[in-house]
């Protein structure tokens, strides 16, 4: 029965294909697929386009599964299926997929990292940390090691081990200065109530961000406004009204913070402290 379903899947997918709203590259590959539904390279290209360009993860999973049926000894397809489930928020499916894949590809580092990422998202931070620390002893590629140190730093931040979190985040930045690593370093310093360091880190994150990433800009701008507001309150509560006013004014004078919840709050204190 299972073999019959795998055989029928290309035909079932064909019935559900629609070209409306699909970009030109994907439309062309779907047309090639109609002519040659057994072509592995075309299947992979369509799956990748659905995942990366369209972000239609259910369709991507269908096509990656077809790739598995053609080449079951290639870990890459299992990795992609698990990652698609993770991106869909189906962590249970992602966990099952990567666990099954590791049974056959037990020494695959990419699958192990993804396994750790899924555990982290499921709230099993200590288990994820164990996996990352084991991998850190084996990975030689500096770029991958930098990313792994970021993951370890995030885990230590979650379990409130601030010293180790700072150590790994800074080591990650020594290898490669990265926007998101600075962001998590800012979160760390915020939890430590080191507001000046947190503000420095989020400004570095903004400097290294992807320029056309609007969501990233929005996240960082809100974080900066929040940090400035907390610092302003701290200064005010400790009697330093002059510096508190200057800090609140940094929020209200920044046009990018107008859409944040901190703009009106800061404006209130600016008016109070200017009296």
Tab-separated table of C-alpha atoms in Angstrom:
chain	number	residue	atom	x	y	z
A	1	UNK	CA	0.000	0.000	0.000
A	2	UNK	CA	2.852	2.411	0.900
A	3	UNK	CA	4.607	1.770	-2.432
A	4	UNK	CA	1.324	2.389	-4.248
A	5	UNK	CA	0.898	5.760	-2.514
A	6	UNK	CA	4.454	6.803	-3.355
A	7	UNK	CA	3.862	5.846	-6.980
A	8	UNK	CA	0.573	7.772	-7.084
A	9	UNK	CA	1.897	10.884	-5.311
A	10	UNK	CA	3.267	12.598	-8.455
A	11	UNK	CA	-0.137	12.199	-10.125
A	12	UNK	CA	-1.953	13.531	-7.071
A	13	UNK	CA	0.356	16.533	-6.919
A	14	UNK	CA	-0.227	17.275	-10.586
A	15	UNK	CA	-3.955	17.642	-9.957
A	16	UNK	CA	-3.292	20.240	-7.260
A	17	UNK	CA	-0.802	22.360	-9.210
A	18	UNK	CA	-1.798	25.918	-10.037
A	19	UNK	CA	0.265	28.471	-11.893
A	20	UNK	CA	-1.594	31.582	-10.722
A	21	UNK	CA	0.601	33.788	-8.553
A	22	UNK	CA	3.647	31.549	-8.880
A	23	UNK	CA	6.867	33.266	-9.944
A	24	UNK	CA	8.235	32.546	-13.388
A	25	UNK	CA	11.036	30.179	-12.317
A	26	UNK	CA	8.714	27.966	-10.318
A	27	UNK	CA	6.093	27.972	-13.052
A	28	UNK	CA	8.664	26.802	-15.594
A	29	UNK	CA	9.856	23.964	-13.369
A	30	UNK	CA	6.289	22.877	-12.667
A	31	UNK	CA	5.714	22.653	-16.407
A	32	UNK	CA	8.870	20.527	-16.750
A	33	UNK	CA	7.561	18.371	-13.911
A	34	UNK	CA	4.294	17.749	-15.735
A	35	UNK	CA	6.274	16.358	-18.653
A	36	UNK	CA	8.750	14.357	-16.554
A	37	UNK	CA	7.404	13.693	-13.009
A	38	UNK	CA	10.185	11.181	-12.262
A	39	UNK	CA	13.072	13.617	-12.800
A	40	UNK	CA	14.902	13.923	-9.467
A	41	UNK	CA	16.669	17.202	-10.292
A	42	UNK	CA	13.394	18.894	-11.196
A	43	UNK	CA	11.739	17.575	-8.026
A	44	UNK	CA	14.549	19.016	-5.905
A	45	UNK	CA	14.409	22.378	-7.651
A	46	UNK	CA	10.642	22.665	-7.169
A	47	UNK	CA	10.890	21.645	-3.511
A	48	UNK	CA	13.606	24.239	-2.908
A	49	UNK	CA	11.667	27.002	-4.652
A	50	UNK	CA	8.533	26.229	-2.631
A	51	UNK	CA	10.580	26.344	0.562
A	52	UNK	CA	12.887	29.281	-0.089
A	53	UNK	CA	10.880	31.577	-2.368
A	54	UNK	CA	7.236	30.781	-1.732
A	55	UNK	CA	7.532	29.559	1.846
A	56	UNK	CA	4.805	27.040	1.116
A	57	UNK	CA	6.227	24.400	3.392
A	58	UNK	CA	3.524	21.763	2.947
A	59	UNK	CA	4.117	21.645	-0.801
A	60	UNK	CA	7.878	21.697	-0.250
A	61	UNK	CA	7.572	18.677	2.058
A	62	UNK	CA	5.602	16.786	-0.589
A	63	UNK	CA	8.315	17.303	-3.176
A	64	UNK	CA	11.205	16.606	-0.782
A	65	UNK	CA	9.453	13.340	0.116
A	66	UNK	CA	9.349	12.491	-3.573
A	67	UNK	CA	13.106	13.121	-3.647
A	68	UNK	CA	13.477	10.656	-0.763
A	69	UNK	CA	11.556	8.054	-2.741
A	70	UNK	CA	14.081	8.474	-5.572
A	71	UNK	CA	17.224	8.663	-3.429
A	72	UNK	CA	16.584	7.340	0.113
A	73	UNK	CA	20.269	7.273	1.083
A	74	UNK	CA	20.722	11.062	0.837
A	75	UNK	CA	20.478	12.791	4.232
A	76	UNK	CA	19.820	16.203	2.641
A	77	UNK	CA	16.182	15.470	1.795
A	78	UNK	CA	15.368	14.300	5.332
A	79	UNK	CA	17.046	17.438	6.677
A	80	UNK	CA	14.883	19.613	4.439
A	81	UNK	CA	11.657	17.833	5.408
A	82	UNK	CA	12.453	18.251	9.114
A	83	UNK	CA	13.358	21.905	8.635
A	84	UNK	CA	10.127	22.564	6.726
A	85	UNK	CA	8.118	21.045	9.576
A	86	UNK	CA	10.072	23.229	12.003
A	87	UNK	CA	9.323	26.338	9.959
A	88	UNK	CA	5.629	25.362	9.902
A	89	UNK	CA	5.670	25.147	13.683
A	90	UNK	CA	5.076	21.389	13.624
A	91	UNK	CA	7.879	20.591	16.037
A	92	UNK	CA	6.481	17.124	16.736
A	93	UNK	CA	6.766	16.189	13.056
A	94	UNK	CA	10.177	17.844	12.795
A	95	UNK	CA	11.381	15.891	15.835
A	96	UNK	CA	10.127	12.569	14.451
A	97	UNK	CA	11.683	13.212	11.038
A	98	UNK	CA	15.131	14.175	12.283
A	99	UNK	CA	15.150	11.401	14.904
A	100	UNK	CA	14.397	8.805	12.237
A	101	UNK	CA	17.032	10.298	9.938
A	102	UNK	CA	19.683	10.129	12.670
A	103	UNK	CA	19.010	6.409	12.987
A	104	UNK	CA	20.471	6.027	9.487
A	105	UNK	CA	22.869	9.016	9.468
A	106	UNK	CA	24.007	8.978	13.098
A	107	UNK	CA	27.263	10.887	12.513
A	108	UNK	CA	25.824	13.635	10.345
A	109	UNK	CA	26.649	16.972	11.992
A	110	UNK	CA	24.025	19.009	10.128
A	111	UNK	CA	21.257	16.662	11.255
A	112	UNK	CA	22.552	16.780	14.836
A	113	UNK	CA	22.571	20.581	14.828
A	114	UNK	CA	19.006	20.623	13.501
A	115	UNK	CA	18.069	18.081	16.176
A	116	UNK	CA	19.465	20.457	18.787
A	117	UNK	CA	17.574	23.394	17.270
A	118	UNK	CA	14.300	21.467	17.408
A	119	UNK	CA	14.905	20.462	21.025
A	120	UNK	CA	15.638	24.109	21.870
A	121	UNK	CA	12.382	25.250	20.267
A	122	UNK	CA	10.524	22.511	22.163
A	123	UNK	CA	11.855	23.934	25.426
A	124	UNK	CA	14.351	21.130	26.070
A	125	UNK	CA	17.221	23.597	26.361
A	126	UNK	CA	19.578	21.481	28.475
A	127	UNK	CA	19.350	18.560	26.040
A	128	UNK	CA	20.013	20.927	23.143
A	129	UNK	CA	22.998	22.377	25.014
A	130	UNK	CA	24.497	18.921	25.520
A	131	UNK	CA	24.307	18.244	21.785
A	132	UNK	CA	25.825	21.609	20.862
A	133	UNK	CA	28.708	21.223	23.325
A	134	UNK	CA	29.514	17.767	21.953
A	135	UNK	CA	29.511	19.109	18.403
A	136	UNK	CA	31.709	22.084	19.349
A	137	UNK	CA	34.557	19.644	20.018
A	138	UNK	CA	34.299	18.189	16.509
A	139	UNK	CA	33.478	21.059	14.158
A	140	UNK	CA	36.526	22.581	12.475
A	141	UNK	CA	34.888	24.982	10.021
A	142	UNK	CA	35.162	28.441	11.609
A	143	UNK	CA	31.913	29.751	10.110
A	144	UNK	CA	29.941	26.777	11.425
A	145	UNK	CA	31.711	27.016	14.789
A	146	UNK	CA	30.702	30.670	15.094
A	147	UNK	CA	27.050	29.716	14.525
A	148	UNK	CA	27.339	26.885	17.035
A	149	UNK	CA	28.805	29.216	19.675
A	150	UNK	CA	25.774	31.479	19.140
A	151	UNK	CA	23.475	28.525	19.802
A	152	UNK	CA	25.410	27.614	22.950
A	153	UNK	CA	25.313	31.229	24.125
A	154	UNK	CA	21.533	31.307	23.661
A	155	UNK	CA	21.157	28.092	25.667
A	156	UNK	CA	23.212	29.432	28.556
A	157	UNK	CA	21.159	32.637	28.434
A	158	UNK	CA	17.967	30.580	28.752
A	159	UNK	CA	19.281	28.746	31.831
A	160	UNK	CA	20.550	32.034	33.360
A	161	UNK	CA	24.239	31.124	33.211
A	162	UNK	CA	25.260	34.619	32.173
A	163	UNK	CA	29.020	34.133	32.454
A	164	UNK	CA	29.083	31.196	30.033
A	165	UNK	CA	26.557	32.882	27.753
A	166	UNK	CA	28.743	35.974	27.449
A	167	UNK	CA	31.818	33.824	26.899
A	168	UNK	CA	30.324	31.899	23.973
A	169	UNK	CA	28.619	34.898	22.378
A	170	UNK	CA	31.846	36.914	22.451
A	171	UNK	CA	33.805	33.952	21.079
A	172	UNK	CA	31.271	33.694	18.269
A	173	UNK	CA	31.790	37.376	17.474
A	174	UNK	CA	35.568	36.954	17.486
A	175	UNK	CA	35.186	34.493	14.627
A	176	UNK	CA	32.550	36.502	12.741
A	177	UNK	CA	30.735	39.691	13.665
A	178	UNK	CA	27.060	38.961	13.130
A	179	UNK	CA	23.891	40.971	13.631
A	180	UNK	CA	21.860	38.329	15.488
A	181	UNK	CA	24.774	37.457	17.762
A	182	UNK	CA	25.006	41.099	18.832
A	183	UNK	CA	21.228	41.035	19.369
A	184	UNK	CA	21.450	38.122	21.799
A	185	UNK	CA	24.439	39.725	23.490
A	186	UNK	CA	22.216	42.763	24.008
A	187	UNK	CA	19.508	40.545	25.549
A	188	UNK	CA	22.123	39.059	27.865
A	189	UNK	CA	23.354	42.458	29.063
A	190	UNK	CA	19.755	43.599	29.509
A	191	UNK	CA	19.056	40.668	31.828
A	192	UNK	CA	22.261	41.532	33.692
A	193	UNK	CA	20.939	45.135	33.939
A	194	UNK	CA	24.088	46.386	32.204
A	195	UNK	CA	22.098	48.843	30.121
A	196	UNK	CA	25.025	50.722	28.575
A	197	UNK	CA	26.520	47.462	27.306
A	198	UNK	CA	23.105	46.306	26.099
A	199	UNK	CA	22.597	49.556	24.167
A	200	UNK	CA	26.081	49.267	22.657
A	201	UNK	CA	25.350	45.689	21.556
A	202	UNK	CA	21.972	46.471	19.964
A	203	UNK	CA	23.508	49.400	18.075
A	204	UNK	CA	26.158	47.005	16.757
A	205	UNK	CA	23.362	44.619	15.765
A	206	UNK	CA	21.702	47.424	13.824
A	207	UNK	CA	24.976	48.279	12.096
A	208	UNK	CA	25.442	44.692	10.904
A	209	UNK	CA	21.816	43.981	10.017
A	210	UNK	CA	20.645	43.118	6.528
A	211	UNK	CA	19.786	46.540	5.134
A	212	UNK	CA	16.582	45.533	3.359
A	213	UNK	CA	15.250	43.373	6.211
A	214	UNK	CA	12.335	45.456	7.522
A	215	UNK	CA	11.373	42.964	10.238
A	216	UNK	CA	14.915	42.911	11.587
A	217	UNK	CA	14.977	46.716	11.660
A	218	UNK	CA	11.643	46.781	13.503
A	219	UNK	CA	12.842	44.260	16.114
A	220	UNK	CA	16.098	46.111	16.736
A	221	UNK	CA	14.462	49.539	16.871
A	222	UNK	CA	11.947	48.326	19.454
A	223	UNK	CA	14.739	46.697	21.469
A	224	UNK	CA	16.830	49.898	21.431
A	225	UNK	CA	13.854	52.018	22.512
A	226	UNK	CA	13.072	49.562	25.307
A	227	UNK	CA	16.647	49.591	26.571
A	228	UNK	CA	16.830	53.379	26.532
A	229	UNK	CA	13.527	53.561	28.409
A	230	UNK	CA	14.713	51.116	31.078
A	231	UNK	CA	17.968	53.022	31.440
A	232	UNK	CA	16.046	56.300	31.746
A	233	UNK	CA	13.836	54.875	34.495
A	234	UNK	CA	16.883	53.515	36.320
A	235	UNK	CA	18.577	56.925	36.232
A	236	UNK	CA	15.401	58.726	37.340
A	237	UNK	CA	14.837	56.324	40.234
A	238	UNK	CA	18.398	56.968	41.371
A	239	UNK	CA	17.980	60.750	41.301
A	240	UNK	CA	19.928	61.469	38.109
A	241	UNK	CA	17.174	63.442	36.387
A	242	UNK	CA	19.511	65.252	33.995
A	243	UNK	CA	20.832	62.075	32.380
A	244	UNK	CA	17.397	60.450	32.623
A	245	UNK	CA	15.941	63.329	30.578
A	246	UNK	CA	18.724	63.006	28.002
A	247	UNK	CA	18.084	59.266	27.731
A	248	UNK	CA	14.312	59.636	27.309
A	249	UNK	CA	14.944	62.360	24.733
A	250	UNK	CA	16.952	59.894	22.604
A	251	UNK	CA	13.709	57.941	22.166
A	252	UNK	CA	11.384	60.835	21.304
A	253	UNK	CA	13.918	62.431	18.945
A	254	UNK	CA	14.283	59.227	16.920
A	255	UNK	CA	11.617	59.084	14.160
A	256	UNK	CA	11.988	55.300	13.942
A	257	UNK	CA	10.674	54.805	17.498
A	258	UNK	CA	7.307	56.518	16.957
A	259	UNK	CA	5.565	53.208	16.316
A	260	UNK	CA	6.929	51.576	19.472
A	261	UNK	CA	5.156	51.457	22.831
A	262	UNK	CA	8.064	53.362	24.378
A	263	UNK	CA	7.633	56.603	22.426
A	264	UNK	CA	4.634	57.930	24.383
A	265	UNK	CA	6.042	56.633	27.659
A	266	UNK	CA	9.336	58.427	27.069
A	267	UNK	CA	7.514	61.564	25.916
A	268	UNK	CA	5.597	61.598	29.210
A	269	UNK	CA	8.824	61.638	31.209
A	270	UNK	CA	10.448	64.229	28.961
A	271	UNK	CA	7.564	66.615	29.700
A	272	UNK	CA	7.691	65.821	33.431
A	273	UNK	CA	11.449	66.240	33.749
A	274	UNK	CA	11.615	69.418	31.654
A	275	UNK	CA	9.387	71.274	34.141
